[in-house]
CSV table of C-alpha atoms in Angstrom, one decimal:
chain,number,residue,atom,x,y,z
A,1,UNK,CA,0.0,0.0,0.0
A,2,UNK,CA,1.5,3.5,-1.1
A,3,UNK,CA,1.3,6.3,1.1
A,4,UNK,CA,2.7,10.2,0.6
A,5,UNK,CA,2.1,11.6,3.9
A,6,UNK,CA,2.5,15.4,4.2
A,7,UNK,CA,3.4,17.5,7.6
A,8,UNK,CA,4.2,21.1,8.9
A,9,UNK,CA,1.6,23.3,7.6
A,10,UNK,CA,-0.1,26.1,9.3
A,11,UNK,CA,-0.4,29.3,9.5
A,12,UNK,CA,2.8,32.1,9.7
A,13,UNK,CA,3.0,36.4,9.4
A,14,UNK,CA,4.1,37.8,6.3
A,15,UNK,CA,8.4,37.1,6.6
A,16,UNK,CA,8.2,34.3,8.9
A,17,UNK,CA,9.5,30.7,8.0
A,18,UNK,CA,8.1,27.3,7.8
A,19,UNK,CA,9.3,24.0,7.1
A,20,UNK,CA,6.8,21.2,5.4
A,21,UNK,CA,7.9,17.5,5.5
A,22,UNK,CA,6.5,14.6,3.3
A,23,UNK,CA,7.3,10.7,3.6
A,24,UNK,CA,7.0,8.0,1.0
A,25,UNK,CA,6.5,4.4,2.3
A,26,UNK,CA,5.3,1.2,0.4
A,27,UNK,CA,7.1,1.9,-3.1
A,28,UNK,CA,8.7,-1.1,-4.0
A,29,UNK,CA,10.8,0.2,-6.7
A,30,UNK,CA,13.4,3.3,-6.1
A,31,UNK,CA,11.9,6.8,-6.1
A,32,UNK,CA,13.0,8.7,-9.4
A,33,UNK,CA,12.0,12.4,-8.1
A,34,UNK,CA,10.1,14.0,-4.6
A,35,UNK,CA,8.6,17.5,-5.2
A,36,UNK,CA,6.8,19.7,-4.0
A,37,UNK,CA,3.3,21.3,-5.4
A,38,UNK,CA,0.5,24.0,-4.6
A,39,UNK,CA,-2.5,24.9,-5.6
A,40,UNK,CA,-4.3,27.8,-4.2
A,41,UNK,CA,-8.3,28.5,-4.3
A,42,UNK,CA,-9.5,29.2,-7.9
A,43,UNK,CA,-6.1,28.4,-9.0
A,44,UNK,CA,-4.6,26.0,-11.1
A,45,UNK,CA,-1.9,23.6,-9.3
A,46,UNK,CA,1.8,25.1,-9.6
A,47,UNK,CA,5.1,23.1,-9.0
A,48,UNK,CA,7.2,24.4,-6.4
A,49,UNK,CA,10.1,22.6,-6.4
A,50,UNK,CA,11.5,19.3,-7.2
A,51,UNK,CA,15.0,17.3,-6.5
A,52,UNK,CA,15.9,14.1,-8.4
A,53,UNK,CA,17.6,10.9,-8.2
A,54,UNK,CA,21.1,12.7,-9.5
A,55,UNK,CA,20.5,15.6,-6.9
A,56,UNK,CA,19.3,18.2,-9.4
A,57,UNK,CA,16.6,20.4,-7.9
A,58,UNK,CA,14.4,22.9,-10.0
A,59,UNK,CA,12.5,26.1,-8.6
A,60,UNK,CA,9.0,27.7,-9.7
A,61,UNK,CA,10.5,31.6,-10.2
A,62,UNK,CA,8.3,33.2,-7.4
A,63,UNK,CA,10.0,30.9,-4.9
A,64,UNK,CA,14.1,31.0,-6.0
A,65,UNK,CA,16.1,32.5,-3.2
A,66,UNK,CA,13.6,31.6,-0.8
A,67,UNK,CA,12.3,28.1,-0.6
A,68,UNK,CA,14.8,25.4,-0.5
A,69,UNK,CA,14.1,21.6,-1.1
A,70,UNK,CA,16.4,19.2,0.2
A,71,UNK,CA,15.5,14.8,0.0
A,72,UNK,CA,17.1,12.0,2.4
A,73,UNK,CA,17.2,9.1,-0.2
A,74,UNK,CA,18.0,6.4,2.2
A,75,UNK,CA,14.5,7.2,4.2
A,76,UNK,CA,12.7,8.4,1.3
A,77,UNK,CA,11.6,11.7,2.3
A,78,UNK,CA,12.0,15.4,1.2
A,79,UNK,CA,11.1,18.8,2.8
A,80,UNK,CA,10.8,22.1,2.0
A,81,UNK,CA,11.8,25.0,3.9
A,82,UNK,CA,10.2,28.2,3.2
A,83,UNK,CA,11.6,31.6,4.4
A,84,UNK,CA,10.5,35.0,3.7
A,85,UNK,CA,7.2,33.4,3.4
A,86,UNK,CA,4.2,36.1,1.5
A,87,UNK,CA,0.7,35.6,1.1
A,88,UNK,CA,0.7,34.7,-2.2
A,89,UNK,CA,2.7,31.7,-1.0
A,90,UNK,CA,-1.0,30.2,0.7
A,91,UNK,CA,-2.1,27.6,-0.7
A,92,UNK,CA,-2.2,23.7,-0.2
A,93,UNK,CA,1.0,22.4,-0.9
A,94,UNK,CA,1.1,18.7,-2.1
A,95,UNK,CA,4.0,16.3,-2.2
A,96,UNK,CA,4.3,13.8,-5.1
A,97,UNK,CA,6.8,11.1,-5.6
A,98,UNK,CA,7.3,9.7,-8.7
A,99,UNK,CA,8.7,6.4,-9.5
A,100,UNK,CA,10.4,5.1,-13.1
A,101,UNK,CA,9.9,1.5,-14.4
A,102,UNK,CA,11.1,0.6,-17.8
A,103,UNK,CA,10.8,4.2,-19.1
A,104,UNK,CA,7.4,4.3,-17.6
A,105,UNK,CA,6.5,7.2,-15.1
A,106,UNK,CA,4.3,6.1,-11.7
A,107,UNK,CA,3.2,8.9,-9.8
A,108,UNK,CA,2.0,9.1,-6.1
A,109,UNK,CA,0.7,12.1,-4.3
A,110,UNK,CA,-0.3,13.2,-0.5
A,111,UNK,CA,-3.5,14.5,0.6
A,112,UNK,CA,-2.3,18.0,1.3
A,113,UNK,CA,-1.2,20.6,4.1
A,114,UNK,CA,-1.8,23.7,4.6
A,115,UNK,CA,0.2,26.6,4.5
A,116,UNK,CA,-1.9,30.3,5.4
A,117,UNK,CA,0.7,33.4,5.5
A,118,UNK,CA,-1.4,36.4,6.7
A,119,UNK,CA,-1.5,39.2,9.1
């Protein structure tokens, strides 16, 4: 049974910092890339950021310099930290893993945390 569990949401001030988490568990085959996504009410869901197998990581533009996505490979997890954080960053955020056999693409997705930055 595959689960993507998400954690650390809530809600922070304009500026302040928070720090999601997200756990894969019952993928049988290695995990090819963990990222991050969000969607925010009556919008469309966004990437945030991603890492890979080779330790690449890629960056929507309204979140370089400011979010940072780091993965433990060994315990199949990833997190993002987010500093600076603005109210445009609220939204759900959604992790997905995604997994690559034989040139094929499996992807697996959490439920969702949310993340409220507001005065």
């Amino acid at each position: 049974q595959v689960q993507v569990v998400e954690s650390g949401g809530g809600s922070v001030q304009p500026g302040g910092s928070l720090r999601l988490s997200c756990a894969a568990s019952g993928i049988s085959f290695s995990i090819n890339a963990m990222g991050w996504y969000r969607q925010a009410p009556g919008k469309e869901r966004e990437l945030v950021a991603v890492v890979t197998t080779g330790g690449s990581t890629n960056y929507a533009d309204s979140v370089k310099g400011r979010f940072t996505i780091s993965r433990d490979y060994a315990k199949n997890t990833v997190s993002l930290q987010m500093n600076s954080l603005k109210p445009e960053d609220t939204a759900v955020y959604y992790c997905k893993a995604r997994v690559e056999v034989l040139l094929r693409f499996y992807d697996y997705w959490g439920q969702g945390t949310q993340v409220t930055v507001s005065s």
